[in-house]
Short mmCIF file of C-alpha atoms and ligand atoms in Angstrom, two decimals:
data_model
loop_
_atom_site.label_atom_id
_atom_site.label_comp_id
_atom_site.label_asym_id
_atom_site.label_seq_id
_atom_site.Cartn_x
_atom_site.Cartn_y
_atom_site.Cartn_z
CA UNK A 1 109.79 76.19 92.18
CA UNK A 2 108.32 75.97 95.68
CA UNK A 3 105.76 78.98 96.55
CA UNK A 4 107.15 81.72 98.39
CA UNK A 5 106.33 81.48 102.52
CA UNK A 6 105.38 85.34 102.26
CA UNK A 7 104.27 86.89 98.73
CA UNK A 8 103.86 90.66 99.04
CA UNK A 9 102.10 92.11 95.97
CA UNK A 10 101.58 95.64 95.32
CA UNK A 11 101.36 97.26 98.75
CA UNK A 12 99.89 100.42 99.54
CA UNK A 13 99.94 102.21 103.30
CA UNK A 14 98.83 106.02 102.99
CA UNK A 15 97.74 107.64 106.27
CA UNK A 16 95.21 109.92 105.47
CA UNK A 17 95.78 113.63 106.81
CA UNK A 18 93.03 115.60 107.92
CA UNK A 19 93.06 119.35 108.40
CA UNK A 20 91.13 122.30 109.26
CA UNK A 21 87.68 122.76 111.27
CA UNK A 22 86.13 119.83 109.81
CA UNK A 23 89.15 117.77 109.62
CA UNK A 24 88.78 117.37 105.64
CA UNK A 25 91.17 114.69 103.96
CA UNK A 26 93.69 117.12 102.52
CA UNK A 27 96.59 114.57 101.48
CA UNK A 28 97.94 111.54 102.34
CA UNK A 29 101.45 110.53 103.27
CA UNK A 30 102.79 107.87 101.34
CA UNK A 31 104.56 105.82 103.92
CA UNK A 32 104.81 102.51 101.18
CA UNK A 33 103.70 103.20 97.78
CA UNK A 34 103.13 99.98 96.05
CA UNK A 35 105.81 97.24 97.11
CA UNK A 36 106.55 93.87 96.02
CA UNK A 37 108.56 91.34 97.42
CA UNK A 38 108.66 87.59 98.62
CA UNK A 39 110.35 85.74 101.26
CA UNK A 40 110.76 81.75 101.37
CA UNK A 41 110.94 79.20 104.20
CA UNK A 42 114.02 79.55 106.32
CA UNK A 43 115.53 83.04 104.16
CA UNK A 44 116.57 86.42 105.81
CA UNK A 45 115.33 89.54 103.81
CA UNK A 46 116.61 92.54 105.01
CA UNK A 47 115.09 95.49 104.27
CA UNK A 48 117.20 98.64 104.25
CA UNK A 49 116.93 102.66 103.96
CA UNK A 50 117.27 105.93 105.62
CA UNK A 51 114.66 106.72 108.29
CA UNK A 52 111.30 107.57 106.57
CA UNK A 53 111.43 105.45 103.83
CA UNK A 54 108.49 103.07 104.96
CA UNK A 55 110.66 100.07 105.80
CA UNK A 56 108.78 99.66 109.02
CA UNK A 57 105.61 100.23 108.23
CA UNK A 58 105.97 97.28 105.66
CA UNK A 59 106.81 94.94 108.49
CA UNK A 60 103.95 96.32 110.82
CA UNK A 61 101.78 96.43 107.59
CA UNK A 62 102.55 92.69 107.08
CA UNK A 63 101.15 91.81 110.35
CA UNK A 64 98.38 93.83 110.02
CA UNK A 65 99.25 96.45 112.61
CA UNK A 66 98.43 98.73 109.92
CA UNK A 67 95.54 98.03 107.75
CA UNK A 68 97.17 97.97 104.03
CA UNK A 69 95.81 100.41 101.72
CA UNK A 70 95.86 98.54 98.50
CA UNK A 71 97.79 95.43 97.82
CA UNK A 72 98.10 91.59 99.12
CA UNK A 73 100.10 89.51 101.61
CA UNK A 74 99.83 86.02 101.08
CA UNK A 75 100.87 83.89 103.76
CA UNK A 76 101.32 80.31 102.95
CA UNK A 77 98.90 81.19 99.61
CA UNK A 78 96.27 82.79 101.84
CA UNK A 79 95.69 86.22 101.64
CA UNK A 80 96.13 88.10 105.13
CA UNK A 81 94.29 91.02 104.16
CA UNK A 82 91.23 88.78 103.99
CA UNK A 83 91.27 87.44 107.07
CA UNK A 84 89.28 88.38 110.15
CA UNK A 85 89.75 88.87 113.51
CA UNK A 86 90.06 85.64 114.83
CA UNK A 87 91.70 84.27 111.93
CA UNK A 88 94.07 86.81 112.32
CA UNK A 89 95.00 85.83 115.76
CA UNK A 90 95.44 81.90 114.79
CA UNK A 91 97.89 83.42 112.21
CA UNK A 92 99.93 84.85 114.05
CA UNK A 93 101.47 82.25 116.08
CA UNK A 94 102.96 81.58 112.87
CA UNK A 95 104.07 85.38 111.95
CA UNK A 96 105.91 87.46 115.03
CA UNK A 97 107.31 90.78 115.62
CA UNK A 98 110.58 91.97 117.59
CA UNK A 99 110.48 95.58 117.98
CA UNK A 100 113.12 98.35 118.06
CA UNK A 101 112.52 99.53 121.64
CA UNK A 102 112.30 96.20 124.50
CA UNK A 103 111.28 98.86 126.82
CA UNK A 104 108.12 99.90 125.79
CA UNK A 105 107.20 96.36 123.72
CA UNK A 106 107.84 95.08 127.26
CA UNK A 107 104.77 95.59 129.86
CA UNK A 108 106.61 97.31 132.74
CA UNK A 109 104.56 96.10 135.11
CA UNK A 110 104.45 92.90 135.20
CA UNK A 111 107.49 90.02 135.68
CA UNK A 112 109.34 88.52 132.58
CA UNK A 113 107.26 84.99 133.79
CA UNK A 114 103.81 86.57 133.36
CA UNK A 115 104.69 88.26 130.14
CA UNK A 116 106.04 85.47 128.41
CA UNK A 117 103.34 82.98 129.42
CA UNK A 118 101.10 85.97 127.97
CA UNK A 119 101.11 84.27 124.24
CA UNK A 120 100.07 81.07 125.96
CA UNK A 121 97.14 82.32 127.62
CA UNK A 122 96.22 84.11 124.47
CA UNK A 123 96.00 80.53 122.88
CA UNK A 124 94.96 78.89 125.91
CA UNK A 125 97.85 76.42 126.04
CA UNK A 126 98.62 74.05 128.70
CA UNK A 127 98.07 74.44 132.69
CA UNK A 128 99.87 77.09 134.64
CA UNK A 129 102.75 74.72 135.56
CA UNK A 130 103.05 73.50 132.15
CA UNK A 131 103.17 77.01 130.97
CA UNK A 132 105.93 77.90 133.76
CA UNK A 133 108.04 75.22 132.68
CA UNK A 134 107.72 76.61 128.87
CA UNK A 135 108.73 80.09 130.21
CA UNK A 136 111.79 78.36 131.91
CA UNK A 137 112.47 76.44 128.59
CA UNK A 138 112.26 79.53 126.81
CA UNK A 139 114.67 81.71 129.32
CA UNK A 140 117.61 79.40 128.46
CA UNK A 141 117.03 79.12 125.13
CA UNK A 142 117.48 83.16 125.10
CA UNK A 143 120.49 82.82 127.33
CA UNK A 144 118.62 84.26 130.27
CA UNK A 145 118.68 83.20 133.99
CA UNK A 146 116.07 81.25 135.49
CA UNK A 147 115.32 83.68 138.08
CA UNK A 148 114.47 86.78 135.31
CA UNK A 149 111.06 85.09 135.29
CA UNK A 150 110.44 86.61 138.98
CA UNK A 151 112.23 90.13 137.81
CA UNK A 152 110.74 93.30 136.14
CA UNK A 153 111.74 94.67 132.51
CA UNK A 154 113.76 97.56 134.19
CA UNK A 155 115.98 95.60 136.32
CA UNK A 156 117.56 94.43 132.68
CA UNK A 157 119.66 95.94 130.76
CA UNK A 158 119.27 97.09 127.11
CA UNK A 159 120.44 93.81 125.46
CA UNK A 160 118.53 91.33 127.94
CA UNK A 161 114.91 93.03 127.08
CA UNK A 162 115.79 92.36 123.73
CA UNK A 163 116.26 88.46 125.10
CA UNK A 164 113.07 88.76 126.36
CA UNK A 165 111.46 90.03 123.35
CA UNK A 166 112.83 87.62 121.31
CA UNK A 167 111.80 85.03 123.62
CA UNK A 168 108.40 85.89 123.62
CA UNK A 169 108.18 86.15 119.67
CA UNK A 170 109.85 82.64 119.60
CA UNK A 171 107.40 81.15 122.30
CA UNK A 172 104.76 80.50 119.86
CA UNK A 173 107.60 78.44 117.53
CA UNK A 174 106.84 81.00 114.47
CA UNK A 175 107.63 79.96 111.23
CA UNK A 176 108.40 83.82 110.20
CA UNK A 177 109.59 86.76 112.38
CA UNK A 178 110.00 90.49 111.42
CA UNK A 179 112.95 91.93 113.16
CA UNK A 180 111.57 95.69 113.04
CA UNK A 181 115.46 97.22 113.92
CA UNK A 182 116.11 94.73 116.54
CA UNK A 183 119.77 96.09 117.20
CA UNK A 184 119.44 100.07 116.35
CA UNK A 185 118.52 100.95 120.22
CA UNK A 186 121.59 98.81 121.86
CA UNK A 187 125.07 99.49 122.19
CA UNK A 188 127.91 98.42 119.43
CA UNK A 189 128.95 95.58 121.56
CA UNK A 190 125.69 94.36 122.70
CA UNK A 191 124.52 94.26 118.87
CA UNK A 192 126.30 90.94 118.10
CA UNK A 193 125.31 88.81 120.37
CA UNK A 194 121.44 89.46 119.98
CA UNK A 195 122.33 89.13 116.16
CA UNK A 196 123.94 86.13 116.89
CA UNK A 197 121.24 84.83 119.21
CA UNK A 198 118.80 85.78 116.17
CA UNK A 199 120.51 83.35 113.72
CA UNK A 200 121.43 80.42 116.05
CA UNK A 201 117.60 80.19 116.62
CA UNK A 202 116.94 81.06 112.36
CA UNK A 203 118.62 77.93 112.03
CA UNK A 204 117.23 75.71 114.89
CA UNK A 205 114.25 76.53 114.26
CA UNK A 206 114.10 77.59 110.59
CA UNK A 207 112.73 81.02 111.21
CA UNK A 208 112.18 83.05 108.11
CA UNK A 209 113.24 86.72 108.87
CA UNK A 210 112.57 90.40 107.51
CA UNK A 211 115.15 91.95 108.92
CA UNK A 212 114.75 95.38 109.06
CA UNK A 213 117.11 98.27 109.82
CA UNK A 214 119.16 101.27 108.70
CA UNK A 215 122.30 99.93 109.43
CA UNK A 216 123.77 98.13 105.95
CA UNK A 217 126.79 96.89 107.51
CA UNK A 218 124.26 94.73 110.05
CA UNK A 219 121.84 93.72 107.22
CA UNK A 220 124.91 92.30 105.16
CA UNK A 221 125.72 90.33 107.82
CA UNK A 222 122.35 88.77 108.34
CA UNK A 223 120.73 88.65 104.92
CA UNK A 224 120.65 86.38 102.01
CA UNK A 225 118.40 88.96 99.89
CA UNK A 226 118.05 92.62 100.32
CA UNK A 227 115.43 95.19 99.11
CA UNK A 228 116.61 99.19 99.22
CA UNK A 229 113.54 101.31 100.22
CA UNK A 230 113.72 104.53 99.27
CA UNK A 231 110.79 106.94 99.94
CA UNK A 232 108.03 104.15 100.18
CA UNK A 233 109.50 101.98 97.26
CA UNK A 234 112.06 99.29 96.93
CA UNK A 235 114.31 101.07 94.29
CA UNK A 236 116.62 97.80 94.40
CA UNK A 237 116.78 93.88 95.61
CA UNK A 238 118.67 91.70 95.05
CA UNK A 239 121.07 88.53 96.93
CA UNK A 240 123.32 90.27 99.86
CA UNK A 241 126.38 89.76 97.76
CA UNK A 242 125.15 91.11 94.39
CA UNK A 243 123.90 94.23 96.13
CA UNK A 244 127.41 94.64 98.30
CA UNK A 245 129.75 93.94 95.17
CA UNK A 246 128.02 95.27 92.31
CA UNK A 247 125.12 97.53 93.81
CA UNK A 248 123.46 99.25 90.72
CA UNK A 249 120.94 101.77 91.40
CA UNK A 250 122.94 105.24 92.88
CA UNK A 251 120.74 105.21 95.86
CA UNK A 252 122.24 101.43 96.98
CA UNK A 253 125.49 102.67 95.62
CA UNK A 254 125.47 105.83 98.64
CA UNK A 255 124.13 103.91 101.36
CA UNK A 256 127.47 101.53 100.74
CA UNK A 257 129.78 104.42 100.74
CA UNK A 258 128.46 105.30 103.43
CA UNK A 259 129.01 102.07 105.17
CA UNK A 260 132.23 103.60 108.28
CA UNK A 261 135.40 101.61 106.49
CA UNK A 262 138.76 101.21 109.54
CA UNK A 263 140.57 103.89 107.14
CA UNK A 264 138.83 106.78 106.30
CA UNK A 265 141.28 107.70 103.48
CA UNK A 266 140.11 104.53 101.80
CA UNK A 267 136.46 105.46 102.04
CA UNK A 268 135.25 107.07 98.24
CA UNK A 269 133.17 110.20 97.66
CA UNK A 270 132.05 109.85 94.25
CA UNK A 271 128.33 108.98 95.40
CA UNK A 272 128.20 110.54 98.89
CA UNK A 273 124.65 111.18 99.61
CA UNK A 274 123.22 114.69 99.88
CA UNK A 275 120.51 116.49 101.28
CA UNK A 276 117.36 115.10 103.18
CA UNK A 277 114.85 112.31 102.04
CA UNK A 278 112.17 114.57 100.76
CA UNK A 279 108.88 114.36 102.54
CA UNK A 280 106.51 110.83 101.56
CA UNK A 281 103.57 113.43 102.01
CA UNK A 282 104.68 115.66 98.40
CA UNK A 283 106.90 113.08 96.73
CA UNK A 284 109.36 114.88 93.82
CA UNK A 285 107.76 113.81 89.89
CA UNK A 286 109.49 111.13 88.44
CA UNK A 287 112.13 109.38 89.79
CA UNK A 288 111.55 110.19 93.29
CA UNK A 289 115.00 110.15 94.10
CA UNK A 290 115.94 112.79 91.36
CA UNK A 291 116.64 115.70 93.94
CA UNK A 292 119.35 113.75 95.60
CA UNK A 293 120.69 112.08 92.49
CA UNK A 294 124.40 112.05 91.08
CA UNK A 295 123.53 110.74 87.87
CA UNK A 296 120.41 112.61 87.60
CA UNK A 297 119.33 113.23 83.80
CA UNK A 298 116.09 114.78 82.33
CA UNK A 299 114.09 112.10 82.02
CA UNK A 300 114.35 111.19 85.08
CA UNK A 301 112.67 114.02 86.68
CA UNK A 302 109.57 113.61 84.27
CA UNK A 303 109.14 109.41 84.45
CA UNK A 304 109.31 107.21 87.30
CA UNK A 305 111.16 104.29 86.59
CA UNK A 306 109.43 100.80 87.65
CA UNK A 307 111.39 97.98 88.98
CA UNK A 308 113.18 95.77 86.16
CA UNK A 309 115.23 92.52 86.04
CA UNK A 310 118.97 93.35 85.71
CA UNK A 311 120.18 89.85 85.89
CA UNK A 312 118.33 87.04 87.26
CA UNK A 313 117.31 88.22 90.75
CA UNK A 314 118.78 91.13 90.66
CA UNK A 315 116.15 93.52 90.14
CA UNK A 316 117.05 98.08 89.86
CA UNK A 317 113.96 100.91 89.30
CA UNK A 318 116.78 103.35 87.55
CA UNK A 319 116.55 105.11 84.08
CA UNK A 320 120.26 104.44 83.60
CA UNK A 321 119.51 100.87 82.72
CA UNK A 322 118.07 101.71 79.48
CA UNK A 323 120.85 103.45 78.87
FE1 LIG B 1 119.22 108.74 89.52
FE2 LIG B 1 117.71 108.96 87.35
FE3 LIG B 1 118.36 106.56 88.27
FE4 LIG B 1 116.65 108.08 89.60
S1 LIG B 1 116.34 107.21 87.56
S2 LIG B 1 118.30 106.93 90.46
S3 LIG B 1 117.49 110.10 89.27
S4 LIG B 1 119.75 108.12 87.47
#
């Protein structure tokens, strides 16, 4: 079997907290607490879970936006975390981000031409006017007029500075982007066409993607795999249709009820989810999502269950397996 493009091997993030006079480390909060996953050329993972549960701070993480705690990321076999400065910067015209909010990813400032030859400049590549006629390539390619390149990020609405964004992580011609909740900040409408925009250029281009939201119903639609965070660890993964038909760990299983159905009467309530995610700085013992848990048991509150192979690629972290 091919190697993976990404290969992400036990990763850590804690951000340390400091308290009192002399700002002594007192704890740490456990944004992602040892994650594993891969992605391969061309795939969408989408990476799902409540708000808190790390799932962005594994994309930023990735990219090295965050230093990693503990743990690799091998890109292409080499190991990111190893890499320095400049290295770092060569790498990632091959790795992008799209962030949640255009607005403040955008500078406000200056015109959509100057900061989408920006990535250009950073790489010196080609002469002004060659770089002009890139940004014009790139405009169309995002469905935006030619004259946005002489406008300013507030003169566009919502869904067009999250064209821009996108054109500006495709300017580079990435081989992988993570789409940190590309869609969560625009209107219902507006979401589908940037999705749509997202995989026409996936498969001109053959973008990998981490796709990365809260929103299941938009994941399912975009993913071949999925991984369930919960609290800082994937508690499931699996391909989009195993984990939409036959979803097996009780977190997965809420987060699809949840899921708004056209008749409410047909929506069930036997795994409704319940109460808050409890905080990543004082994680519950054991399983940690025992205090939220249905099918919780005793054991589950006194061992944490580790990741296992259901069936091939389908992987749970649930006591109820062994069973
Ligand atoms: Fe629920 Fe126990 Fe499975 Fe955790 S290990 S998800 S508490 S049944």
């Amino acid at each position: 079997m091919n190697q993976p493009l990404l290969q992400v091997t036990n990763l850590k993030k804690y951000f340390p907290i400091h308290s009192g006079v002399f700002l002594r480390h007192t704890g740490n909060v456990y944004a992602v607490d040892d994650v594993s996953f891969h992605v391969n050329e061309g795939e969408t993972l989408g990476i799902v879970g409540e708000s808190g549960c790390g799932k962005s701070t594994v994309g930023k993480t990735i990219l090295r936006l965050h230093e990693p705690t503990a743990g690799k990321v091998e890109y292409n076999g080499k190991d990111i975390c190893e890499l320095n400065k400049n290295d770092m910067v060569s790498l990632r015209r091959e790795l992008q981000i799209i962030f949640q909010d255009p607005f403040a990813s955008l500078n406000a400032r200056h015109t959509v031409g100057i900061i989408l030859q920006e990535p250009f400049v950073i790489h010196k590549m080609g002469t002004e006017e060659q770089r002009r006629e890139w940004v014009f390539g790139l405009l169309q390619k995002v469905g935006l007029p030619k004259d946005s390149y002489f406008r300013y990020p507030h003169e566009f609405s919502g869904g067009q500075r999250q064209r821009i964004g996108i054109a500006r992580a495709i300017a580079l011609k990435p081989k992988m982007i993570v789409c940190d909740e590309p869609v969560s900040a625009l209107d219902v409408s507006v979401q589908s066409q940037v999705i749509n925009l997202l995989l026409e250029l996936q498969k001109e281009m053959g973008l990998a993607l981490i796709f990365i939201a809260h929103d299941l119903a938009v994941v399912r639609h975009v993913s071949d795999r999925v991984a369930v965070m919960y609290l800082g660890k994937i508690v499931e993964t699996a391909s989009a249709q195993q984990i939409y038909q036959d979803p097996k760990h009780p977190y997965t299983q809420s987060l699809i009820e949840s899921i708004p159905v056209a008749d409410p009467k047909t929506k069930k309530e036997k795994h409704r989810l319940k109460g808050e995610v409890p905080s990543p700085i004082n994680p519950p013992s054991g399983c940690y999502f025992h205090t939220r848990c249905p099918q919780c048991f005793e054991r589950c509150k006194l061992e944490q269950p580790q990741l296992q192979e259901h069936q091939q690629g389908h992987q749970v972290a649930c006591h109820l397996l062994d069973e």
